[in-house]
Amino acid sequence: MQDKRIWVRLFGVEKTVIEQVEAEESEAGDDDGVLVIVAHARPAKGRRQRCGVCERRCAKYDTGEGRRRWRALDLGVVRAFIEADAPRVSCPEHGVTVAAVPWARHGAGHTYAFDAQVAWLATCCSKTAVTQLMRIGWRTVGAVVARVWADAEAQTDRLAGLRRIGIDEISYKKRHKYLTVVVDHDSGRLLWAEPGRDKATLNRFFDLLGPERAARITHVSADAADWVAGPVAKHCPDAVRVMDPFHTVKWATDALDVVRREVWNAERRGKSRATPGSKSLKKARFALWKNPEDLTQYQRSQLEFVAKAHPVLHRAYLLKEGLRLALKSGTDTPEALWDWVLWARRCRIDAFVDLQRSIVRHWDAITAAAEHGLSNGLVESMNTKIRLITRIAFGFKDPAALIALAMLSLGGHRPRLPGRQTA
């Protein structure tokens, strides 16, 4: 194999002519005097004078600002660069722009192979591992991930064939910064994410989906938030709304906590300091929240104390457990749930009287979960993975970089290491 072809393989480039390779000392800076490898290259004949944006063959405009360098993958422990002319061309659509090169994306300072390896590492490794191995800043990693995802998104229609989707939100930063997340129940993949948690944000998803494909959606799982219900009713009027049992039980747990706080305040008799009775109730909080099968012996004894000393609170606990069991009744869920509603109506506990009204208001969505065997568990699992990615991505200035990393990791488009065969 000729030397020039070997260098093409080593640099991981295609449709490129390597004219000369030389070693030189790096320019002044942190690595002043460190040896680097520089490959002087030019595009192959069929890849010259193309628009950097659309890659249409165009007329040459001028020579640009001279020669330019792109960071390539390290050769062993030595940093490597590709150096070439950067002429400008005149595109009928995009105007005067720098000509495209076959080894790097337009506007990028790194080669395709370098970007691919950074993106793969970002989906698999810690922040420290990526930055130290690749010798770049973390914000540079975010920019690389964003452009790799943009390429992957342009090459596939990830919204094709949608039938059953799940919608939820997740906090990604302090001060109420949220992402709206949409998941495909059939493929188990993350479909779409965007900053915001309101009707306008979700409407952007359905606008991207289009009216024809939105009309084909058969099931939508989500909580009872109005910002979800409105856009779903508007764009998917025939879809079955499914409310996850987890959210319904959470309502009951919240209602139980309201009752516990009322009893706790009554035990304190309006005093600012705690009393023995209020202390015992505070310690019983976790025993009231947990499922009976998960209780420790000490927590069981706490429940026995609550049953004797605070019958109203114990009745609220039984209502919470009754709702949980009713939602696990399979095909008998509607009947069991209606029995629970009748019980809650006459329980004389305001928090649970209000809860049964909410359940009746969302009756169809709650019972649809049992009828169609669908829940928001997949979406909650996806949110847990996004939280981990959020921790890894801490420091990205733009949420678009976080979304790109999440889409590459969870959207079925995980990047491959350069030079590896497709599995």
Coordinates of C-alpha atoms in Angstrom, one line a residue:
M1 CA 0.0 0.0 0.0
Q2 CA 1.3 3.4 -0.9
D3 CA 2.3 5.9 1.8
K4 CA -0.4 8.4 0.9
R5 CA -3.1 5.7 1.1
I6 CA -1.8 4.6 4.5
W7 CA -2.1 8.2 5.8
V8 CA -5.7 8.4 4.4
R9 CA -6.6 5.3 6.5
L10 CA -4.8 6.6 9.6
F11 CA -6.6 9.9 9.5
G12 CA -9.9 8.2 8.8
V13 CA -10.8 10.4 5.8
E14 CA -12.5 9.7 2.5
K15 CA -12.4 11.3 -0.9
T16 CA -9.3 13.1 0.2
V17 CA -5.8 13.4 -1.2
I18 CA -3.0 13.6 1.3
E19 CA -0.2 15.6 -0.3
Q20 CA 2.3 15.7 2.5
V21 CA 2.7 14.8 6.2
E22 CA 5.1 16.5 8.5
A23 CA 5.8 16.9 12.2
E24 CA 6.1 20.3 13.7
E25 CA 6.1 22.0 17.1
S26 CA 2.7 23.3 18.2
E27 CA 2.0 27.0 18.3
A28 CA 2.4 29.1 21.5
G29 CA -0.1 28.2 24.2
D30 CA -0.6 25.6 26.8
D31 CA 1.2 23.0 24.7
D32 CA 3.9 25.3 23.4
G33 CA 6.7 23.2 21.9
V34 CA 4.8 19.9 21.9
L35 CA 5.2 17.8 18.7
V36 CA 2.1 17.5 16.4
I37 CA 1.4 15.8 13.1
V38 CA 0.1 17.9 10.3
A39 CA -1.3 16.4 7.1
H40 CA -1.5 18.8 4.1
A41 CA -4.6 17.7 2.1
R42 CA -7.0 18.7 -0.6
P43 CA -10.4 17.3 -1.6
A44 CA -10.5 14.7 -4.3
K45 CA -11.3 16.0 -7.8
G46 CA -15.1 15.3 -7.6
R47 CA -15.4 17.0 -4.2
R48 CA -14.0 20.4 -5.0
Q49 CA -15.8 23.7 -5.3
R50 CA -19.0 22.6 -3.5
C51 CA -21.2 24.7 -1.2
G52 CA -20.4 24.1 2.5
V53 CA -24.1 23.9 3.4
C54 CA -25.8 22.0 0.6
E55 CA -22.7 20.6 -1.2
R56 CA -23.9 21.7 -4.6
R57 CA -21.2 22.3 -7.1
C58 CA -20.7 26.1 -7.4
A59 CA -18.5 28.7 -9.0
K60 CA -15.4 29.7 -7.1
Y61 CA -15.7 33.2 -5.4
D62 CA -12.2 33.8 -3.9
T63 CA -9.4 32.1 -2.0
G64 CA -10.9 32.9 1.4
E65 CA -8.7 33.6 4.4
G66 CA -5.9 31.2 3.5
R67 CA -5.2 27.8 4.9
R68 CA -7.1 26.3 7.8
R69 CA -6.6 23.4 10.2
W70 CA -9.0 20.7 11.4
R71 CA -8.3 18.6 14.5
A72 CA -8.1 14.9 13.7
L73 CA -7.9 11.9 15.9
D74 CA -4.6 11.5 17.8
L75 CA -2.0 9.3 16.2
G76 CA -0.9 7.4 19.3
V77 CA -0.1 10.0 21.9
V78 CA 0.5 12.8 19.4
R79 CA -2.1 15.3 18.3
A80 CA -2.9 15.4 14.6
F81 CA -4.3 18.0 12.3
I82 CA -5.4 18.2 8.7
E83 CA -4.4 21.4 6.9
A84 CA -5.9 22.6 3.6
D85 CA -6.9 25.7 1.7
A86 CA -10.3 27.1 2.5
P87 CA -11.6 28.9 -0.6
R88 CA -15.1 30.4 -0.8
V89 CA -17.7 29.6 -3.4
S90 CA -20.8 31.4 -4.6
C91 CA -24.0 29.3 -4.0
P92 CA -27.2 30.3 -5.7
E93 CA -29.1 29.3 -2.5
H94 CA -26.7 30.1 0.3
G95 CA -24.7 32.9 -1.1
V96 CA -20.9 33.2 -0.6
T97 CA -19.8 30.5 1.8
V98 CA -16.6 28.5 2.6
A99 CA -16.3 25.4 0.3
A100 CA -17.1 22.0 1.7
V101 CA -14.4 19.6 2.6
P102 CA -15.0 15.8 2.7
W103 CA -13.3 15.3 6.0
A104 CA -15.3 17.6 8.2
R105 CA -18.7 19.2 8.6
H106 CA -19.3 22.8 7.5
G107 CA -18.3 25.2 10.2
A108 CA -16.7 22.5 12.4
G109 CA -13.1 22.6 13.5
H110 CA -12.8 18.8 13.9
T111 CA -13.0 15.9 11.4
Y112 CA -15.9 13.5 11.1
A113 CA -13.9 10.7 12.8
F114 CA -13.0 13.0 15.7
D115 CA -16.7 14.1 16.1
A116 CA -17.8 10.4 16.0
Q117 CA -15.4 9.3 18.7
V118 CA -16.3 12.3 21.0
A119 CA -20.0 11.6 20.6
W120 CA -19.6 7.9 21.3
L121 CA -17.5 8.6 24.4
A122 CA -20.1 11.2 25.6
T123 CA -22.9 8.6 25.5
C124 CA -20.7 6.0 27.4
C125 CA -18.2 7.8 29.7
S126 CA -18.0 10.5 32.3
K127 CA -17.3 14.1 31.6
T128 CA -13.7 13.8 32.9
A129 CA -12.9 10.8 30.8
V130 CA -14.1 12.4 27.6
T131 CA -12.3 15.7 28.1
Q132 CA -9.0 14.2 29.2
L133 CA -8.9 11.5 26.5
M134 CA -9.9 13.8 23.7
R135 CA -8.1 16.9 25.1
I136 CA -10.9 19.3 24.5
G137 CA -13.2 21.4 26.7
W138 CA -16.6 20.2 27.9
R139 CA -18.5 22.8 26.0
T140 CA -16.7 21.7 22.9
V141 CA -18.1 18.2 23.6
G142 CA -21.6 19.8 23.7
A143 CA -21.1 21.4 20.3
V144 CA -19.8 18.1 18.8
V145 CA -22.8 16.1 20.2
A146 CA -25.2 18.7 18.8
R147 CA -23.9 18.5 15.3
V148 CA -23.6 14.7 15.3
W149 CA -27.2 14.5 16.4
A150 CA -28.3 17.1 13.7
D151 CA -26.7 14.8 11.0
A152 CA -28.4 11.7 12.5
E153 CA -31.8 13.4 12.6
A154 CA -31.5 14.6 9.0
Q155 CA -30.9 11.0 7.8
T156 CA -34.0 9.4 9.4
D157 CA -37.6 10.1 10.1
R158 CA -37.9 9.2 13.7
L159 CA -41.6 10.1 13.9
A160 CA -42.7 7.7 11.2
G161 CA -45.3 5.0 12.1
L162 CA -46.2 6.3 15.5
R163 CA -49.2 4.7 17.2
R164 CA -48.7 4.8 21.0
I165 CA -46.8 7.6 22.7
G166 CA -46.1 8.7 26.3
I167 CA -45.7 12.3 27.4
D168 CA -44.1 13.7 30.5
E169 CA -41.9 16.5 31.8
I170 CA -38.6 16.4 33.6
S171 CA -36.6 19.1 35.4
Y172 CA -33.1 19.6 34.0
K173 CA -32.0 22.7 35.9
K174 CA -32.9 24.8 39.0
R175 CA -35.5 27.5 38.9
H176 CA -38.2 25.4 37.2
K177 CA -36.4 24.6 34.0
Y178 CA -38.2 21.7 32.4
L179 CA -38.0 19.5 29.3
T180 CA -41.1 18.1 27.7
V181 CA -40.4 14.4 26.7
V182 CA -42.2 12.2 24.2
V183 CA -41.5 8.4 24.1
D184 CA -42.6 5.7 21.6
H185 CA -44.3 2.9 23.6
D186 CA -43.8 0.4 20.8
S187 CA -40.1 0.9 20.2
G188 CA -39.2 2.1 23.7
R189 CA -37.2 5.0 22.3
L190 CA -37.0 8.6 23.1
L191 CA -38.8 10.4 20.2
W192 CA -38.6 14.1 21.0
A193 CA -37.6 16.6 23.8
E194 CA -37.7 20.3 24.0
P195 CA -37.3 22.9 26.7
G196 CA -40.6 24.0 28.2
R197 CA -43.6 22.6 30.0
D198 CA -46.7 24.1 28.5
K199 CA -49.2 23.8 25.7
A200 CA -47.1 25.8 23.3
T201 CA -44.2 23.4 23.7
L202 CA -46.3 20.3 23.2
N203 CA -48.0 21.9 20.2
R204 CA -44.6 22.2 18.6
F205 CA -44.3 18.5 18.7
F206 CA -47.6 17.9 17.0
D207 CA -46.8 20.6 14.4
L208 CA -43.6 18.7 13.6
L209 CA -45.6 15.4 13.5
G210 CA -48.2 16.8 11.1
P211 CA -52.0 16.4 11.1
E212 CA -52.0 13.2 9.1
R213 CA -49.6 11.3 11.4
A214 CA -51.1 12.8 14.5
A215 CA -54.5 11.4 13.5
R216 CA -53.0 7.9 13.3
I217 CA -52.0 7.9 17.0
T218 CA -54.2 5.5 18.9
H219 CA -53.0 5.8 22.6
V220 CA -51.5 8.7 24.6
S221 CA -50.3 8.0 28.1
A222 CA -49.7 11.0 30.4
D223 CA -50.7 12.5 33.7
A224 CA -53.8 14.7 34.1
A225 CA -52.0 18.0 33.5
D226 CA -54.1 20.5 31.4
W227 CA -51.1 21.5 29.3
V228 CA -51.1 17.9 28.0
A229 CA -54.8 17.3 27.7
G230 CA -55.5 20.4 25.6
P231 CA -53.0 19.7 22.7
V232 CA -53.8 16.0 22.7
A233 CA -57.5 16.6 22.4
K234 CA -56.8 19.1 19.6
H235 CA -54.4 17.1 17.5
C236 CA -55.4 13.5 18.4
P237 CA -59.1 13.6 19.1
D238 CA -59.6 9.9 18.5
A239 CA -56.7 8.7 20.6
V240 CA -57.3 6.9 23.9
R241 CA -56.0 9.0 26.8
V242 CA -54.3 6.7 29.4
M243 CA -53.5 8.0 32.9
D244 CA -50.9 6.0 34.6
P245 CA -52.0 4.3 37.9
F246 CA -48.8 5.6 39.5
H247 CA -50.0 9.2 39.3
T248 CA -53.5 8.3 40.7
V249 CA -51.9 6.6 43.7
K250 CA -49.6 9.7 44.1
W251 CA -52.8 11.8 44.4
A252 CA -53.9 9.5 47.2
T253 CA -50.5 9.7 48.9
D254 CA -50.7 13.5 48.7
A255 CA -54.2 13.4 50.2
L256 CA -53.0 11.1 53.0
D257 CA -50.1 13.6 53.7
V258 CA -52.6 16.4 54.0
V259 CA -54.5 14.5 56.6
R260 CA -51.3 13.6 58.4
R261 CA -50.3 17.2 58.6
E262 CA -53.7 18.2 59.9
V263 CA -53.5 15.6 62.7
W264 CA -49.9 16.6 63.4
N265 CA -50.9 20.2 63.8
A266 CA -53.8 19.2 66.1
E267 CA -51.3 17.3 68.2
R268 CA -49.2 20.3 68.7
R269 CA -52.3 22.3 69.8
G270 CA -51.0 25.4 68.0
K271 CA -47.7 25.4 69.8
S272 CA -44.5 26.3 68.0
R273 CA -42.6 23.4 69.5
A274 CA -43.0 19.7 69.0
T275 CA -44.9 17.5 71.4
P276 CA -44.5 13.7 72.0
G277 CA -47.6 13.0 69.9
S278 CA -46.5 15.2 67.0
K279 CA -43.0 13.5 67.1
S280 CA -44.6 10.1 66.8
L281 CA -46.6 11.2 63.8
K282 CA -43.6 12.6 62.1
K283 CA -41.7 9.3 62.5
A284 CA -44.7 7.4 61.1
R285 CA -44.7 9.3 57.8
F286 CA -42.7 6.7 55.9
A287 CA -44.8 3.8 57.3
L288 CA -47.9 5.6 56.0
W289 CA -46.4 6.1 52.5
K290 CA -44.9 2.6 52.0
N291 CA -46.8 -0.4 50.7
P292 CA -47.8 -3.0 53.4
E293 CA -45.6 -5.7 51.9
D294 CA -42.5 -3.4 52.2
L295 CA -42.9 -2.4 55.8
T296 CA -40.4 -3.3 58.5
Q297 CA -41.4 -4.7 61.9
Y298 CA -40.9 -1.3 63.5
Q299 CA -43.0 0.4 60.8
R300 CA -45.8 -2.1 61.4
S301 CA -45.8 -1.2 65.0
Q302 CA -46.1 2.5 64.1
L303 CA -49.1 1.7 62.0
E304 CA -50.7 -0.1 64.9
F305 CA -50.1 2.9 67.1
V306 CA -51.7 5.2 64.4
A307 CA -54.7 2.9 64.2
K308 CA -55.4 3.2 68.0
A309 CA -54.4 6.8 68.6
H310 CA -55.6 8.5 65.3
P311 CA -58.5 6.7 63.7
V312 CA -59.1 9.4 61.1
L313 CA -55.5 9.2 59.9
H314 CA -55.7 5.4 59.8
R315 CA -58.9 5.6 57.8
A316 CA -57.1 7.8 55.3
Y317 CA -54.3 5.3 55.1
L318 CA -56.8 2.5 54.4
L319 CA -58.4 4.7 51.7
K320 CA -54.9 5.1 50.1
E321 CA -54.3 1.4 50.2
G322 CA -57.8 0.6 48.9
L323 CA -57.2 2.8 45.9
R324 CA -53.9 1.2 45.1
L325 CA -55.5 -2.3 45.2
A326 CA -58.5 -1.2 43.1
L327 CA -56.1 0.0 40.4
K328 CA -54.4 -3.4 40.4
S329 CA -57.6 -5.4 39.8
G330 CA -57.1 -6.0 36.1
T331 CA -60.3 -6.3 34.1
D332 CA -62.3 -5.7 37.3
T333 CA -60.7 -2.3 37.9
P334 CA -63.7 -0.2 36.9
E335 CA -66.0 -2.0 39.4
A336 CA -63.4 -2.0 42.1
L337 CA -62.6 1.7 41.5
W338 CA -66.3 2.7 41.6
D339 CA -66.7 0.9 45.0
W340 CA -63.7 2.9 46.2
V341 CA -65.3 6.1 44.9
L342 CA -68.5 5.4 46.9
W343 CA -66.4 4.7 50.0
A344 CA -64.5 7.9 49.6
R345 CA -67.6 10.0 49.2
R346 CA -68.9 9.0 52.6
C347 CA -65.5 9.0 54.4
R348 CA -65.9 12.5 55.8
I349 CA -62.3 13.3 55.1
D350 CA -62.1 16.4 52.9
A351 CA -58.9 15.5 51.1
F352 CA -60.3 12.2 49.9
V353 CA -63.7 13.6 49.0
D354 CA -61.9 16.0 46.7
L355 CA -59.7 13.1 45.4
Q356 CA -62.7 11.0 44.4
R357 CA -64.1 14.0 42.4
S358 CA -60.8 14.2 40.5
I359 CA -60.9 10.5 39.8
V360 CA -64.5 10.7 38.5
R361 CA -63.5 13.7 36.3
H362 CA -60.6 11.6 34.8
W363 CA -62.5 8.3 34.9
D364 CA -62.0 7.3 31.3
A365 CA -58.2 7.9 31.3
I366 CA -57.7 6.1 34.6
T367 CA -59.7 3.0 33.7
A368 CA -58.1 2.9 30.2
A369 CA -54.8 2.0 31.8
A370 CA -56.3 -1.4 32.9
E371 CA -58.3 -1.9 29.7
H372 CA -55.4 -1.3 27.3
G373 CA -52.6 -2.6 29.5
L374 CA -50.7 0.7 29.1
S375 CA -48.9 2.8 31.7
N376 CA -46.4 5.6 31.9
G377 CA -43.8 3.3 33.3
L378 CA -41.7 3.5 30.2
V379 CA -41.7 7.3 30.3
E380 CA -40.7 7.3 34.0
S381 CA -37.9 4.9 33.2
M382 CA -36.8 7.2 30.4
N383 CA -36.9 10.2 32.7
T384 CA -34.6 8.3 35.1
K385 CA -32.1 7.8 32.3
I386 CA -32.4 11.5 31.3
R387 CA -31.6 12.5 34.9
L388 CA -28.4 10.5 34.7
I389 CA -27.5 12.2 31.4
T390 CA -28.3 15.6 32.9
R391 CA -25.8 14.9 35.7
I392 CA -23.2 13.9 33.1
A393 CA -24.1 16.9 30.9
F394 CA -23.8 19.4 33.7
G395 CA -22.0 22.4 32.3
F396 CA -23.5 22.5 28.9
K397 CA -24.5 26.1 28.3
D398 CA -27.2 25.3 25.8
P399 CA -30.0 22.8 26.6
A400 CA -29.9 21.7 22.9
A401 CA -26.6 20.0 23.7
L402 CA -28.3 18.1 26.6
I403 CA -31.2 17.1 24.3
A404 CA -28.8 16.0 21.6
L405 CA -26.9 13.8 24.0
A406 CA -30.2 12.3 25.3
M407 CA -31.4 11.6 21.7
L408 CA -28.1 9.9 20.8
S409 CA -28.2 7.8 23.9
L410 CA -31.9 6.9 24.1
G411 CA -33.3 7.6 20.6
G412 CA -31.8 4.6 18.8
H413 CA -29.1 6.6 17.0
R414 CA -26.1 5.8 19.2
P415 CA -22.9 6.8 17.3
R416 CA -20.3 4.2 16.3
L417 CA -16.6 4.4 16.9
P418 CA -14.8 5.3 13.7
G419 CA -13.1 2.4 11.9
R420 CA -15.4 -0.3 13.4
Q421 CA -17.6 -2.5 11.3
T422 CA -21.4 -2.1 11.7
A423 CA -22.7 -4.9 14.0

